[in-house]
Amino acid sequence: MNILRNKIFKHYKLILLIFIGIVFIKIAFNTNKYGIYNWQSAYWADASGYYIYLPATFIHGFYAENYPDDIDAKFGYGFTIDKEKNKLFTKYPMGIAMMTFPFFLIFHLLAFILGFKPDGFSEIYYYMPSITTPFYLLTGLLFLYKFLRNYVNKTEVFLSLLAILLGTNLFYYAFIASFMTHTYSFALFSFFLFALKKYIISNYTSRKYLIFLSLCTGLIFLTRPTNLIILLIIPFLDINSFSSFTQRIKNLVTLKKILLFTVGFLVIILPQLLYWKFVSGSFLYFNPKIVEVLFAPLNGMFLYNPIILLLFIFLITGVIRKEKNSILLFSVTLISLYIISSWGCFFYGCSFGCRPFVEYLALLALPFAQFLQNRKKTIKSITLLACIYLIYFNLSLINNVFAESRCFLGDLGNNSEYVTGKNTKVRLWNWREYKILLEKAKIFPFKSHHYTWKNNFDPDFNDYFFNKNENTIKRQDAPSGQFVTTTQKEYSDGFYYVKADKISKFYVNHIKVSAYINQLEVDSNAYLVCQISLNDSTYFWSGKKIVELSDKTSEWVLINTSFDLPFIDFGAKYNIYFWSPQKKNILIDDMKIVFKY
């Protein structure tokens, strides 16, 4: 027994690491529940542009003739199958594909073993990010921990990493939108910092760490090319005088070291250069929107992840107090912010906060830990309490809003200031919708308003919101009155096409529906539907299966459900009804709809 206990204590770090890894993977698998070929699946839009290199390299090749019809549409057009030129085109770099290809080969083998179609597109491949992203998150945190331990005590390092993981959008891009570049870039930044520090400690003699540094640099470029600004750290890390800077340059700038670094870098980026020779593309603009990136309700960094504002304060405090590397990190952060805010679509489309800044959190971990280490207990306690609340803020937004809706895109109101990006018109400074988002997240106790509509479907019921479809019948057993509506003609009577501004002067963000139903016949595909139309086309459609709301038949049952709504223009029209595609006889009475705004 003592021998076993001693072995456990000897290897407790490894055991703890494995346990944390299992927890991360479990969380990731729980969030991977959306199936395939839809906007919430793992490989949609941008993510599919990163992923397509894998099935192209190992299965189909890069010629369009080898791909199924409309496969690009099924993946949200993150890549294009150009039949005319007979080429697969993706504007996204291949860094993630290079980092995950061993895992892809394992899942490809599992597809053969488990009977899935081994084409790179079947369901089993969608589980790969549930392994790869937690793996790189965990290894990134581990390497960042080792780097930070050169400067700060264990406790402060642990607290800073925990706050960054749970209090920022790193958590979201690790476990929700997990095949975007940001968690992988965060890991690469951590590897880079670790390798650079080790190389400096070796007095610039370790080939192992120089090669590791060059490989990290190549992957950083291939994952997000603009992140190469991290190279500015190489000549300045730990420099505190001009003489030490010149000595650093002398140690670095030798033919042998430059050649070794260049070879490692080129080996990594060569596949991308070959592909860019096959096709071409460009994407960067220089018209910075720094204020918007930081403060706008449309994905503003400080509004969605306010703990990052604390990190900026700690960074500036470090500069004032002349903490080690603070000026370097401040400079790199400003340059990165300039480049991020200069992107053509500076709000980065469907995002949670400022997603391209996720990887730079690795740099801000050091000033955070330094701030904690050099403060009195009172200030440290206040800081940690603030971090706990901001972690709650972040996780509430993720759990209650972004885990399902995935992004904030403003409203489509006619009097908005528009920003165009990714073919979507969105409102930049929509504070009303940001408040609604916080309401949904249940972060602050905002006062809400309601409008209630009731209908027992009796003939004398008539109001602006009710459109009779002659689907009412007389029933002696009606819960109230003598008439009910039915789905025998496929659609029931209900709440029909009424402009939203007739309900309230604010935006409706949530609808509760209750009704008595009696399933005289069962239709497994019957739904209670909430449909919203805008400009004569369906803007939002959501259905709740009736058999899942109640499994009882031939008796009256009260059902309750609700719908979370996207941000909708006042000109939208609502339609709430019961639908039986098989035209089964399902009776409905005492329908009650509560609009929350």
XYZ file of C-alpha atoms in Angstrom, residues 120-541:
422
model
C -13.397 12.849 -44.515
C -16.942 14.210 -44.367
C -18.951 11.605 -42.422
C -20.028 11.979 -38.805
C -17.017 10.390 -37.113
C -14.646 13.063 -38.425
C -16.683 15.734 -36.627
C -15.497 14.369 -33.284
C -11.851 15.106 -34.032
C -11.906 18.679 -32.592
C -13.211 17.209 -29.317
C -9.772 15.604 -28.967
C -7.406 17.945 -30.787
C -8.503 21.267 -29.312
C -8.408 20.152 -25.638
C -5.024 18.546 -26.376
C -3.521 21.788 -27.654
C -5.262 23.846 -24.980
C -3.782 21.677 -22.247
C -0.286 21.525 -23.737
C -0.401 25.274 -24.389
C -1.316 25.989 -20.769
C 1.422 23.613 -19.594
C 4.141 25.262 -21.698
C 2.922 28.726 -20.724
C 3.071 27.659 -17.076
C 6.695 26.564 -17.541
C 7.541 29.876 -19.219
C 5.888 31.999 -16.523
C 7.627 30.082 -13.735
C 10.856 31.757 -14.813
C 9.431 35.029 -13.493
C 6.625 34.388 -10.999
C 5.728 32.019 -8.151
C 3.558 28.921 -8.709
C 0.441 30.303 -7.030
C 0.339 33.504 -9.063
C 1.013 31.602 -12.293
C -1.786 29.148 -11.581
C -4.270 31.917 -10.716
C -3.432 33.953 -13.818
C -3.820 30.941 -16.128
C -7.093 29.938 -14.473
C -8.500 33.468 -14.849
C -7.470 33.675 -18.512
C -8.940 30.256 -19.313
C -12.282 30.771 -17.573
C -12.639 34.547 -17.837
C -11.989 35.136 -21.537
C -13.165 33.839 -24.898
C -10.310 31.315 -24.860
C -12.773 28.977 -23.120
C -15.376 29.551 -25.844
C -12.959 28.877 -28.700
C -11.605 25.815 -26.918
C -14.933 24.104 -26.287
C -17.653 25.674 -28.475
C -16.201 26.993 -31.756
C -13.313 24.610 -31.334
C -11.888 24.306 -34.857
C -11.200 27.996 -35.287
C -7.527 28.978 -35.169
C -7.475 30.769 -31.851
C -6.869 27.976 -29.336
C -4.216 26.500 -31.611
C -2.532 29.896 -31.976
C -2.663 30.328 -28.194
C -0.824 27.015 -27.836
C 1.742 28.017 -30.481
C 2.408 31.326 -28.718
C 2.972 29.382 -25.500
C 5.342 26.952 -27.247
C 7.178 29.906 -28.816
C 7.684 31.709 -25.491
C 8.851 28.505 -23.803
C 11.328 27.657 -26.594
C 12.692 31.209 -26.754
C 13.267 31.356 -22.995
C 14.986 27.965 -23.014
C 17.182 29.048 -25.919
C 18.204 32.214 -24.070
C 18.945 30.213 -20.903
C 21.190 27.893 -22.953
C 23.215 30.993 -23.883
C 22.062 30.579 -27.501
C 23.788 27.207 -27.908
C 20.886 24.721 -27.874
C 20.106 23.490 -31.393
C 17.094 21.634 -30.037
C 15.350 24.780 -28.846
C 16.408 26.789 -31.906
C 14.802 24.196 -34.182
C 11.728 24.069 -31.928
C 11.536 27.871 -32.119
C 11.750 27.847 -35.914
C 9.051 25.173 -36.221
C 6.766 27.148 -33.902
C 7.351 30.268 -35.989
C 6.445 28.415 -39.167
C 3.239 27.065 -37.638
C 2.332 30.484 -36.229
C 2.633 31.873 -39.756
C 0.594 29.026 -41.238
C -2.143 29.344 -38.632
C -2.550 33.123 -38.793
C 0.091 34.950 -40.886
C -0.336 38.311 -39.136
C 0.695 36.709 -35.842
C 4.321 36.794 -37.013
C 4.600 40.054 -35.105
C 5.474 37.820 -32.156
C 8.952 37.659 -33.716
C 9.517 41.111 -32.207
C 9.879 39.357 -28.870
C 13.004 37.440 -29.943
C 15.534 40.308 -29.791
C 13.946 42.005 -26.758
C 12.858 39.322 -24.243
C 14.565 39.934 -20.871
C 16.624 42.829 -22.296
C 17.241 45.604 -19.760
C 20.057 47.617 -21.348
C 21.428 48.606 -24.742
C 24.569 46.534 -24.205
C 22.533 43.397 -23.489
C 20.503 44.107 -26.642
C 23.612 44.367 -28.832
C 24.995 41.208 -27.254
C 21.698 39.420 -28.004
C 21.911 40.459 -31.657
C 25.516 39.241 -31.898
C 24.521 35.894 -30.418
C 21.551 35.501 -32.747
C 22.918 36.833 -36.006
C 25.336 34.143 -37.083
C 25.214 32.392 -40.428
C 24.816 28.960 -38.854
C 21.931 29.964 -36.586
C 20.125 31.961 -39.266
C 20.457 29.039 -41.676
C 19.159 26.531 -39.106
C 16.215 28.770 -38.178
C 15.385 29.471 -41.827
C 15.480 25.789 -42.792
C 13.123 24.869 -39.953
C 10.771 27.712 -40.874
C 10.768 26.847 -44.592
C 10.208 23.138 -43.980
C 7.009 24.010 -42.146
C 5.668 26.590 -44.614
C 6.715 24.783 -47.835
C 3.362 22.936 -48.249
C 1.526 26.246 -47.955
C 3.811 27.875 -50.538
C 3.142 24.995 -52.919
C -0.606 25.356 -52.433
C -0.429 29.133 -52.911
C 1.321 28.416 -56.194
C -1.703 26.259 -57.050
C -4.164 29.045 -56.167
C -3.842 32.580 -54.739
C -5.629 35.058 -52.449
C -5.196 38.081 -50.137
C -7.197 39.556 -47.268
C -5.601 42.390 -45.221
C -6.543 46.080 -45.186
C -5.148 48.953 -43.142
C -7.883 51.208 -41.782
C -7.794 50.571 -38.033
C -11.014 50.584 -35.988
C -9.410 50.363 -32.552
C -12.235 52.031 -30.592
C -14.811 49.763 -32.252
C -12.731 46.634 -31.637
C -12.421 47.474 -27.941
C -15.772 49.044 -27.051
C -18.478 48.447 -29.684
C -21.482 46.276 -28.732
C -20.647 44.403 -31.922
C -18.039 41.925 -30.552
C -16.129 44.620 -28.623
C -13.286 43.028 -26.677
C -13.889 44.744 -23.330
C -17.687 44.351 -23.440
C -17.742 40.597 -23.975
C -14.619 39.638 -22.018
C -14.158 42.463 -19.478
C -11.418 40.542 -17.690
C -9.214 41.519 -20.656
C -9.638 45.145 -19.568
C -8.077 44.091 -16.261
C -5.220 42.467 -18.173
C -4.605 45.745 -20.022
C -4.601 47.605 -16.693
C -2.068 45.119 -15.291
C 0.042 45.553 -18.432
C 0.062 49.356 -18.119
C 0.785 49.064 -14.389
C 3.751 46.864 -15.237
C 5.089 49.505 -17.628
C 4.748 52.204 -14.955
C 6.459 50.006 -12.350
C 9.131 48.931 -14.874
C 8.364 45.233 -14.528
C 10.535 42.896 -16.571
C 9.480 42.690 -20.256
C 6.521 45.028 -19.659
C 7.518 47.582 -22.338
C 8.122 44.764 -24.830
C 4.735 43.154 -24.164
C 2.999 46.541 -24.244
C 4.536 47.317 -27.654
C 3.659 43.942 -29.162
C 0.102 44.222 -27.801
C -0.386 47.660 -29.379
C 0.957 46.487 -32.744
C -1.262 43.403 -32.651
C -4.274 45.560 -31.782
C -3.511 47.836 -34.737
C -3.316 44.900 -37.153
C -6.415 43.191 -35.734
C -8.474 46.378 -36.017
C -7.252 46.951 -39.602
C -8.876 43.803 -40.959
C -11.500 44.456 -43.636
C -14.165 42.800 -41.457
C -12.841 44.216 -38.186
C -15.614 42.654 -36.063
C -14.715 39.217 -37.494
C -18.199 38.146 -38.468
C -19.916 35.641 -36.228
C -17.724 35.890 -33.132
C -17.723 35.921 -29.362
C -15.729 39.007 -28.480
C -12.551 39.824 -30.394
C -11.532 36.325 -31.405
C -8.146 37.081 -33.073
C -6.870 38.412 -29.740
C -7.224 35.016 -28.028
C -3.651 33.945 -28.787
C -2.244 37.209 -27.392
C -3.650 36.291 -23.997
C -0.537 34.131 -23.662
C 1.521 37.344 -23.625
C -0.740 39.065 -21.077
C -0.469 36.185 -18.614
C 2.944 37.456 -17.470
C 1.912 41.001 -16.412
C -1.159 39.486 -14.724
C 0.958 37.093 -12.664
C 3.524 39.833 -11.903
C 0.747 42.117 -10.660
C -0.562 39.428 -8.293
C 2.897 38.612 -6.958
C 3.886 42.176 -6.166
C 0.734 43.302 -4.354
C -0.403 43.363 -0.737
C -2.921 40.760 0.391
C -5.811 43.253 0.373
C -5.254 44.342 -3.231
C -4.641 40.759 -4.298
C -7.878 39.633 -2.625
C -9.892 42.421 -4.296
C -8.338 41.523 -7.653
C -9.167 37.845 -7.257
C -12.762 38.643 -6.236
C -13.109 40.828 -9.334
C -11.722 37.982 -11.442
C -14.211 35.529 -9.938
C -17.112 37.800 -10.895
C -15.724 38.364 -14.398
C -15.309 34.614 -14.816
C -18.982 34.272 -13.875
C -19.791 37.013 -16.425
C -17.893 35.177 -19.160
C -19.250 31.695 -18.454
C -22.821 33.033 -18.163
C -22.566 34.604 -21.617
C -21.183 31.368 -23.049
C -23.657 29.041 -21.352
C -26.840 31.102 -21.724
C -26.252 32.809 -25.077
C -23.272 31.935 -27.235
C -23.285 28.150 -26.804
C -26.430 28.157 -28.966
C -26.609 31.411 -30.936
C -22.819 31.551 -31.525
C -22.608 35.261 -32.310
C -23.921 38.799 -31.957
C -24.775 40.421 -35.283
C -26.792 43.426 -34.160
C -30.203 44.155 -35.610
C -31.346 45.010 -39.120
C -33.077 48.265 -38.227
C -33.401 50.897 -40.927
C -31.972 53.665 -38.738
C -28.789 51.843 -37.816
C -25.189 52.628 -38.571
C -24.243 49.754 -40.806
C -21.031 47.848 -41.136
C -20.646 45.422 -43.989
C -18.688 42.218 -43.622
C -19.087 38.648 -44.816
C -22.113 39.777 -46.831
C -23.987 40.674 -43.637
C -25.307 44.108 -42.687
C -25.036 44.596 -38.974
C -25.402 47.407 -36.490
C -22.208 48.534 -34.814
C -23.361 50.556 -31.800
C -26.541 48.716 -30.817
C -26.580 49.133 -27.027
C -30.205 48.055 -26.749
C -29.401 44.642 -28.185
C -26.318 44.336 -26.007
C -28.556 44.912 -22.972
C -30.921 42.190 -24.203
C -27.952 39.876 -24.590
C -26.958 40.507 -20.960
C -30.566 39.819 -19.949
C -30.430 36.466 -21.703
C -27.162 35.707 -19.954
C -28.854 36.457 -16.595
C -25.877 38.532 -15.484
C -27.712 41.633 -14.230
C -31.268 41.892 -12.832
C -32.690 44.042 -15.646
C -36.399 44.758 -15.476
C -38.208 42.994 -18.290
C -41.577 43.707 -19.939
C -44.184 41.314 -21.251
C -47.081 41.205 -23.648
C -49.519 38.297 -23.230
C -51.872 36.924 -25.894
C -54.550 34.301 -25.116
C -57.006 32.463 -27.343
C -59.569 29.756 -26.544
C -60.605 29.582 -30.247
C -64.301 30.275 -29.599
C -66.141 31.966 -32.520
C -66.604 35.237 -30.650
C -62.825 35.610 -30.199
C -61.531 38.174 -32.653
C -58.536 40.500 -32.398
C -55.820 42.043 -34.517
C -53.453 39.134 -33.895
C -55.697 36.229 -34.803
C -56.161 34.932 -38.341
C -58.811 32.238 -38.575
C -58.061 29.420 -41.006
C -61.376 27.620 -40.447
C -59.531 24.967 -38.483
C -61.750 25.191 -35.407
C -64.213 22.489 -34.434
C -66.764 22.134 -31.647
C -65.822 19.803 -28.782
C -67.801 19.151 -25.624
C -64.606 18.234 -23.762
C -62.808 21.505 -24.591
C -60.817 22.739 -21.562
C -62.630 26.079 -21.845
C -65.486 27.225 -24.035
C -66.844 24.874 -26.700
C -64.354 25.173 -29.577
C -60.787 24.023 -30.227
C -58.419 24.220 -33.196
C -57.035 21.153 -34.986
C -54.182 20.128 -37.310
C -56.369 17.906 -39.522
C -55.743 20.358 -42.375
C -52.003 20.334 -41.532
C -51.848 23.777 -39.865
C -53.742 24.901 -36.775
C -55.088 28.345 -36.082
C -52.743 30.431 -34.000
C -50.872 33.692 -33.758
C -50.370 34.841 -37.340
C -48.233 37.357 -39.222
C -48.339 40.479 -37.126
C -45.719 43.206 -37.268
C -43.491 43.179 -34.223
C -44.009 46.883 -33.555
C -47.684 46.158 -32.814
C -46.554 44.195 -29.768
C -43.989 46.538 -28.268
C -41.690 49.412 -29.075
C -38.740 47.243 -28.059
C -37.292 44.064 -29.519
C -38.922 40.802 -28.515
C -36.159 38.450 -27.386
C -38.035 35.529 -25.830
C -41.411 33.845 -26.333
C -43.167 31.468 -23.939
C -45.978 29.297 -25.272
C -48.457 27.175 -23.343
C -51.516 25.299 -24.574
C -53.729 22.333 -23.866
C -53.292 19.595 -26.484
C -55.079 16.307 -27.100
C -53.322 13.882 -29.454
C -56.218 11.862 -30.838
C -53.738 10.700 -33.467
C -49.952 10.704 -33.194
C -47.681 12.378 -35.731
C -44.047 11.888 -34.722
C -43.080 14.794 -36.970
C -45.659 17.283 -35.679
C -44.317 20.557 -34.292
C -45.226 23.631 -32.346
C -43.656 26.227 -34.642
C -42.337 29.731 -34.118
C -41.692 31.331 -37.496
C -40.562 34.897 -38.162
C -40.584 36.479 -41.603
C -38.719 39.523 -42.818
C -39.022 41.070 -46.273
C -41.265 38.225 -47.444
C -38.762 35.494 -46.569
C -38.267 33.287 -43.511
C -35.789 34.911 -41.140
C -36.167 32.500 -38.205
C -37.786 29.083 -37.844
